Short mmCIF file of C-alpha atoms in Angstrom, two decimals:
data_model
loop_
_atom_site.label_atom_id
_atom_site.label_comp_id
_atom_site.label_asym_id
_atom_site.label_seq_id
_atom_site.Cartn_x
_atom_site.Cartn_y
_atom_site.Cartn_z
CA SER L 1 -4.44 6.25 -10.45
CA LEU L 2 -4.01 2.61 -10.70
CA HIS L 3 -6.48 0.13 -9.14
CA LEU L 4 -5.71 -3.53 -8.98
CA ALA L 5 -8.42 -6.38 -7.32
CA LYS L 6 -7.93 -9.01 -6.73
CA TRP L 7 -4.33 -9.91 -7.74
CA GLU L 8 -1.99 -11.84 -5.69
CA LEU L 9 0.56 -8.92 -5.28
CA ARG L 10 4.57 -10.47 -3.85
CA GLN L 11 6.56 -8.02 -1.89
CA ASP L 12 8.13 -7.88 -4.93
CA ASP L 13 4.88 -6.07 -6.59
CA ILE L 14 5.07 -4.08 -4.65
CA LYS L 15 8.16 -2.30 -4.72
CA ILE L 16 7.86 -2.54 -8.64
CA LEU L 17 4.41 -0.62 -8.50
CA LEU L 18 5.39 2.15 -5.45
CA GLN L 19 8.41 2.90 -8.53
CA GLY L 20 5.04 4.75 -10.56
CA ALA L 21 4.04 8.24 -10.28
CA PHE L 22 1.00 7.38 -9.35
CA GLU L 23 -1.40 9.97 -7.21
CA GLU L 24 -3.91 7.24 -6.34
CA LEU L 25 -3.19 2.93 -5.49
CA GLU L 26 -6.34 0.75 -4.97
CA LEU L 27 -4.63 -2.64 -4.07
CA VAL L 28 -8.24 -3.88 -2.92
CA GLY L 29 -8.22 -8.45 -2.48
CA CYS L 30 -4.88 -8.29 -3.38
CA GLU L 31 -3.63 -11.12 -0.30
CA VAL L 32 -1.53 -8.05 0.43
CA SER L 33 0.59 -9.29 4.47
CA ASP L 34 2.13 -7.30 7.12
CA SER L 35 5.43 -8.68 5.42
CA ALA L 36 3.94 -6.73 2.45
CA ALA L 37 2.47 -3.53 3.95
CA GLN L 38 5.74 -3.68 5.83
CA THR L 39 7.48 -3.17 2.65
CA LEU L 40 4.91 -0.98 0.56
CA ALA L 41 5.72 1.86 4.74
CA ASP L 42 9.23 1.14 3.27
CA ALA L 43 8.69 3.13 -0.40
CA LEU L 44 6.15 5.06 0.38
CA ARG L 45 8.79 7.03 2.43
CA THR L 46 11.06 7.84 -1.12
CA ASN L 47 7.03 8.05 -3.41
CA SER L 48 6.67 11.81 -3.25
CA HIS L 49 3.78 11.10 -5.60
CA LEU L 50 1.40 8.78 -4.05
CA LYS L 51 -1.92 11.13 -2.23
CA ARG L 52 -4.74 7.80 -1.95
CA LEU L 53 -3.42 4.72 -1.15
CA THR L 54 -6.01 2.43 -0.42
CA LEU L 55 -6.56 -1.21 0.79
CA ASP L 56 -9.78 -3.56 1.87
CA ASP L 57 -10.21 -6.60 2.05
CA ASN L 58 -6.05 -8.00 2.57
CA ASN L 59 -4.56 -9.79 5.22
CA ILE L 60 -2.72 -6.80 6.37
CA THR L 61 -3.12 -7.35 11.01
CA ASP L 62 -3.11 -4.44 13.22
CA LYS L 63 1.10 -4.85 12.68
CA GLY L 64 1.19 -4.49 8.74
CA LEU L 65 -1.43 -1.65 9.48
CA ASP L 66 1.42 0.30 12.06
CA PHE L 67 3.68 0.19 9.97
CA LEU L 68 1.75 1.64 7.08
CA LEU L 69 0.12 4.58 9.41
CA LYS L 70 3.65 5.81 10.75
CA SER L 71 4.69 6.09 6.76
CA LEU L 72 1.38 7.59 5.74
CA VAL L 73 0.70 9.92 8.48
CA MET L 74 4.43 11.56 7.54
CA LEU L 75 3.80 11.70 3.34
CA LYS L 76 -0.28 12.95 4.63
CA VAL L 77 -1.25 10.58 2.09
CA PHE L 78 -5.05 9.59 2.45
CA PHE L 79 -5.15 5.99 3.54
CA CYS L 80 -8.63 3.99 2.95
CA PHE L 81 -9.03 0.64 5.11
CA SER L 82 -11.37 -2.01 6.41
CA SER L 83 -10.08 -5.77 7.15
#
């Protein structure tokens, strides 16, 4: 498990994080944007370890949420999100 709060994560940071074998990833208040959400969604398609993803208090709009949901539904990952 990896729990980060209030870190300013860039797209490259997210790619690196998803190379790990985490079953739970919590990125709360990490300024994740729609473009970073798309990067996250793309990286999730090749990550078989992640079972839970929490993205509370970030900068994700409906566009970013759509990217994420398409990947997460395929992988059966439990997803927590609040705006």
